[in-house]
């Protein structure tokens, strides 16, 4: 295994670790970035979630091995391609999950509880829930939100209602994009059903309607948060946060336009991290946050 580090890194999908940067959101939005202990705890939480997620990626790929071998892109994954034996994949997953739990012990019972809920949901998703339409999307959105909740428990702070609500709706929209893109690609190949999923290409209009609506609701929640009187406890000039609303609105609209055109990677989070527009939106949002302080 050590002779093929590239295969190992692809198998654990290390590029997906970027999703776990969500663990740092409570640290940043709560303005705790100047406290060394909280920074270290957030970093440990990031590692714990990343290792746990990688362990479940391996399990999921073993379960999906036959379906992946029929997929034009997923058939190149190390397990589906036969580059990583199933037995080795199971051993690696146990090591990764065990290490994640070990790191979690240093962050307290609340973090371990969130990590356990994440693990249970991920396991149920891999075996059952991903086959049920709409339920799979709700679970994916929940798994992203749990990363933010884990970040809050790592530094022992409460997650705000506004952040929780915003994250649920924005990630529901992104999960919808993921399913929409998969079905759009199926339609381009003149197929009608998604293997191992509960969707048909005829579901495309419904998915797009719900996905766009969810993304726009997230922007509305952000606007309501900015108008909350309590925001002055964190920001001296909260009006500057209004810069973020049109930026996020443009971003989510741009992602959906890309999906409509069939140009979206089947993982919208990874696509967004590679997309120039996302960096521009991030720059505008960070500028708004900085000016609001």
PDB file of C-alpha atoms in Angstrom, residues 133-270:
ATOM      1  CA  UNK A 133     -35.381   9.822  -3.210  1.00  0.00           C
ATOM      2  CA  UNK A 134     -35.401  13.148  -1.323  1.00  0.00           C
ATOM      3  CA  UNK A 135     -34.405  11.415   1.916  1.00  0.00           C
ATOM      4  CA  UNK A 136     -30.879  11.064   0.524  1.00  0.00           C
ATOM      5  CA  UNK A 137     -30.743  14.790  -0.217  1.00  0.00           C
ATOM      6  CA  UNK A 138     -31.954  15.688   3.272  1.00  0.00           C
ATOM      7  CA  UNK A 139     -29.294  13.415   4.781  1.00  0.00           C
ATOM      8  CA  UNK A 140     -26.530  14.959   2.650  1.00  0.00           C
ATOM      9  CA  UNK A 141     -27.599  18.442   3.763  1.00  0.00           C
ATOM     10  CA  UNK A 142     -27.689  17.224   7.356  1.00  0.00           C
ATOM     11  CA  UNK A 143     -24.181  15.790   7.133  1.00  0.00           C
ATOM     12  CA  UNK A 144     -22.838  19.167   6.011  1.00  0.00           C
ATOM     13  CA  UNK A 145     -24.667  20.975   8.808  1.00  0.00           C
ATOM     14  CA  UNK A 146     -23.295  18.489  11.345  1.00  0.00           C
ATOM     15  CA  UNK A 147     -19.788  19.598  10.376  1.00  0.00           C
ATOM     16  CA  UNK A 148     -20.646  23.127  11.494  1.00  0.00           C
ATOM     17  CA  UNK A 149     -22.269  21.859  14.702  1.00  0.00           C
ATOM     18  CA  UNK A 150     -19.133  19.798  15.366  1.00  0.00           C
ATOM     19  CA  UNK A 151     -17.027  22.929  14.957  1.00  0.00           C
ATOM     20  CA  UNK A 152     -19.148  24.650  17.587  1.00  0.00           C
ATOM     21  CA  UNK A 153     -18.797  21.768  20.061  1.00  0.00           C
ATOM     22  CA  UNK A 154     -15.032  21.641  19.459  1.00  0.00           C
ATOM     23  CA  UNK A 155     -14.670  25.169  20.850  1.00  0.00           C
ATOM     24  CA  UNK A 156     -17.563  24.787  23.314  1.00  0.00           C
ATOM     25  CA  UNK A 157     -19.913  27.428  21.901  1.00  0.00           C
ATOM     26  CA  UNK A 158     -23.575  27.262  20.924  1.00  0.00           C
ATOM     27  CA  UNK A 159     -24.471  27.376  17.240  1.00  0.00           C
ATOM     28  CA  UNK A 160     -26.910  30.178  16.423  1.00  0.00           C
ATOM     29  CA  UNK A 161     -30.375  29.552  15.002  1.00  0.00           C
ATOM     30  CA  UNK A 162     -29.510  31.718  11.995  1.00  0.00           C
ATOM     31  CA  UNK A 163     -26.380  29.774  11.104  1.00  0.00           C
ATOM     32  CA  UNK A 164     -28.144  26.423  11.510  1.00  0.00           C
ATOM     33  CA  UNK A 165     -31.095  27.513   9.347  1.00  0.00           C
ATOM     34  CA  UNK A 166     -28.874  29.045   6.658  1.00  0.00           C
ATOM     35  CA  UNK A 167     -26.671  25.961   6.467  1.00  0.00           C
ATOM     36  CA  UNK A 168     -29.616  23.548   6.165  1.00  0.00           C
ATOM     37  CA  UNK A 169     -31.128  25.403   3.209  1.00  0.00           C
ATOM     38  CA  UNK A 170     -27.898  26.211   1.377  1.00  0.00           C
ATOM     39  CA  UNK A 171     -26.667  22.630   1.646  1.00  0.00           C
ATOM     40  CA  UNK A 172     -30.061  21.265   0.648  1.00  0.00           C
ATOM     41  CA  UNK A 173     -29.722  23.313  -2.535  1.00  0.00           C
ATOM     42  CA  UNK A 174     -26.175  22.051  -3.150  1.00  0.00           C
ATOM     43  CA  UNK A 175     -27.273  18.453  -2.564  1.00  0.00           C
ATOM     44  CA  UNK A 176     -30.060  19.018  -5.089  1.00  0.00           C
ATOM     45  CA  UNK A 177     -27.457  20.226  -7.596  1.00  0.00           C
ATOM     46  CA  UNK A 178     -25.515  17.013  -7.027  1.00  0.00           C
ATOM     47  CA  UNK A 179     -28.509  14.825  -7.858  1.00  0.00           C
ATOM     48  CA  UNK A 180     -29.594  17.096 -10.699  1.00  0.00           C
ATOM     49  CA  UNK A 181     -26.154  16.890 -12.320  1.00  0.00           C
ATOM     50  CA  UNK A 182     -26.097  13.099 -12.044  1.00  0.00           C
ATOM     51  CA  UNK A 183     -29.508  12.848 -13.721  1.00  0.00           C
ATOM     52  CA  UNK A 184     -28.565  15.417 -16.371  1.00  0.00           C
ATOM     53  CA  UNK A 185     -25.555  13.278 -17.285  1.00  0.00           C
ATOM     54  CA  UNK A 186     -27.798  10.197 -17.413  1.00  0.00           C
ATOM     55  CA  UNK A 187     -30.144  11.994 -19.764  1.00  0.00           C
ATOM     56  CA  UNK A 188     -27.218  12.953 -22.002  1.00  0.00           C
ATOM     57  CA  UNK A 189     -26.367   9.238 -22.242  1.00  0.00           C
ATOM     58  CA  UNK A 190     -30.022   8.514 -23.089  1.00  0.00           C
ATOM     59  CA  UNK A 191     -30.580   6.597 -19.858  1.00  0.00           C
ATOM     60  CA  UNK A 192     -33.674   7.047 -17.711  1.00  0.00           C
ATOM     61  CA  UNK A 193     -32.876   5.601 -14.266  1.00  0.00           C
ATOM     62  CA  UNK A 194     -30.027   6.197 -11.836  1.00  0.00           C
ATOM     63  CA  UNK A 195     -28.364   2.942 -10.746  1.00  0.00           C
ATOM     64  CA  UNK A 196     -28.650   2.493  -6.977  1.00  0.00           C
ATOM     65  CA  UNK A 197     -30.718   5.671  -6.588  1.00  0.00           C
ATOM     66  CA  UNK A 198     -34.436   6.358  -6.549  1.00  0.00           C
ATOM     67  CA  UNK A 199     -34.454   8.977  -9.291  1.00  0.00           C
ATOM     68  CA  UNK A 200     -35.471   9.161 -12.936  1.00  0.00           C
ATOM     69  CA  UNK A 201     -34.532  11.751 -15.530  1.00  0.00           C
ATOM     70  CA  UNK A 202     -38.169  12.887 -15.482  1.00  0.00           C
ATOM     71  CA  UNK A 203     -37.469  14.216 -11.967  1.00  0.00           C
ATOM     72  CA  UNK A 204     -35.129  16.923 -13.298  1.00  0.00           C
ATOM     73  CA  UNK A 205     -37.692  19.777 -13.333  1.00  0.00           C
ATOM     74  CA  UNK A 206     -38.825  19.047  -9.772  1.00  0.00           C
ATOM     75  CA  UNK A 207     -35.257  18.837  -8.465  1.00  0.00           C
ATOM     76  CA  UNK A 208     -34.295  22.139 -10.063  1.00  0.00           C
ATOM     77  CA  UNK A 209     -37.382  23.921  -8.719  1.00  0.00           C
ATOM     78  CA  UNK A 210     -36.819  22.718  -5.157  1.00  0.00           C
ATOM     79  CA  UNK A 211     -33.076  23.294  -5.340  1.00  0.00           C
ATOM     80  CA  UNK A 212     -33.242  26.879  -6.574  1.00  0.00           C
ATOM     81  CA  UNK A 213     -35.995  27.706  -4.055  1.00  0.00           C
ATOM     82  CA  UNK A 214     -33.920  26.270  -1.209  1.00  0.00           C
ATOM     83  CA  UNK A 215     -30.871  28.307  -2.217  1.00  0.00           C
ATOM     84  CA  UNK A 216     -32.893  31.514  -2.370  1.00  0.00           C
ATOM     85  CA  UNK A 217     -34.476  30.794   1.023  1.00  0.00           C
ATOM     86  CA  UNK A 218     -30.943  30.548   2.432  1.00  0.00           C
ATOM     87  CA  UNK A 219     -30.231  34.055   1.117  1.00  0.00           C
ATOM     88  CA  UNK A 220     -33.481  35.300   2.684  1.00  0.00           C
ATOM     89  CA  UNK A 221     -32.430  33.820   6.040  1.00  0.00           C
ATOM     90  CA  UNK A 222     -29.096  35.622   5.709  1.00  0.00           C
ATOM     91  CA  UNK A 223     -30.925  38.903   5.062  1.00  0.00           C
ATOM     92  CA  UNK A 224     -33.153  38.395   8.112  1.00  0.00           C
ATOM     93  CA  UNK A 225     -30.065  37.680  10.228  1.00  0.00           C
ATOM     94  CA  UNK A 226     -28.452  40.941   9.139  1.00  0.00           C
ATOM     95  CA  UNK A 227     -31.628  42.754  10.238  1.00  0.00           C
ATOM     96  CA  UNK A 228     -31.583  41.097  13.688  1.00  0.00           C
ATOM     97  CA  UNK A 229     -30.974  43.736  16.435  1.00  0.00           C
ATOM     98  CA  UNK A 230     -28.674  41.339  18.315  1.00  0.00           C
ATOM     99  CA  UNK A 231     -26.154  41.421  15.474  1.00  0.00           C
ATOM    100  CA  UNK A 232     -24.617  44.583  16.948  1.00  0.00           C
ATOM    101  CA  UNK A 233     -23.057  42.389  19.642  1.00  0.00           C
ATOM    102  CA  UNK A 234     -20.699  40.976  17.011  1.00  0.00           C
ATOM    103  CA  UNK A 235     -20.458  43.724  14.399  1.00  0.00           C
ATOM    104  CA  UNK A 236     -19.977  47.478  14.812  1.00  0.00           C
ATOM    105  CA  UNK A 237     -21.134  48.221  11.259  1.00  0.00           C
ATOM    106  CA  UNK A 238     -23.538  45.375  10.336  1.00  0.00           C
ATOM    107  CA  UNK A 239     -24.905  47.254   7.296  1.00  0.00           C
ATOM    108  CA  UNK A 240     -21.755  46.227   5.411  1.00  0.00           C
ATOM    109  CA  UNK A 241     -22.903  42.601   5.658  1.00  0.00           C
ATOM    110  CA  UNK A 242     -25.494  43.397   2.996  1.00  0.00           C
ATOM    111  CA  UNK A 243     -22.657  43.000   0.501  1.00  0.00           C
ATOM    112  CA  UNK A 244     -22.844  39.260   1.134  1.00  0.00           C
ATOM    113  CA  UNK A 245     -26.510  38.759   0.180  1.00  0.00           C
ATOM    114  CA  UNK A 246     -26.280  39.635  -3.539  1.00  0.00           C
ATOM    115  CA  UNK A 247     -22.945  37.812  -3.706  1.00  0.00           C
ATOM    116  CA  UNK A 248     -24.411  34.548  -2.373  1.00  0.00           C
ATOM    117  CA  UNK A 249     -27.528  35.024  -4.517  1.00  0.00           C
ATOM    118  CA  UNK A 250     -25.370  35.380  -7.623  1.00  0.00           C
ATOM    119  CA  UNK A 251     -23.234  32.382  -6.592  1.00  0.00           C
ATOM    120  CA  UNK A 252     -26.115  29.960  -6.096  1.00  0.00           C
ATOM    121  CA  UNK A 253     -27.745  31.161  -9.332  1.00  0.00           C
ATOM    122  CA  UNK A 254     -24.470  30.693 -11.201  1.00  0.00           C
ATOM    123  CA  UNK A 255     -24.120  27.129  -9.903  1.00  0.00           C
ATOM    124  CA  UNK A 256     -27.619  26.245 -11.049  1.00  0.00           C
ATOM    125  CA  UNK A 257     -27.066  27.791 -14.475  1.00  0.00           C
ATOM    126  CA  UNK A 258     -23.934  25.683 -14.797  1.00  0.00           C
ATOM    127  CA  UNK A 259     -25.921  22.581 -13.827  1.00  0.00           C
ATOM    128  CA  UNK A 260     -28.649  23.389 -16.366  1.00  0.00           C
ATOM    129  CA  UNK A 261     -26.021  23.568 -19.098  1.00  0.00           C
ATOM    130  CA  UNK A 262     -24.596  20.184 -18.150  1.00  0.00           C
ATOM    131  CA  UNK A 263     -21.236  21.690 -17.198  1.00  0.00           C
ATOM    132  CA  UNK A 264     -21.408  20.893 -13.492  1.00  0.00           C
ATOM    133  CA  UNK A 265     -19.182  18.281 -11.896  1.00  0.00           C
ATOM    134  CA  UNK A 266     -21.336  15.727 -10.072  1.00  0.00           C
ATOM    135  CA  UNK A 267     -19.957  17.089  -6.804  1.00  0.00           C
ATOM    136  CA  UNK A 268     -20.925  20.794  -6.635  1.00  0.00           C
ATOM    137  CA  UNK A 269     -18.733  21.497  -3.593  1.00  0.00           C
ATOM    138  CA  UNK A 270     -15.609  20.346  -5.414  1.00  0.00           C
TER     139      UNK A 270
END
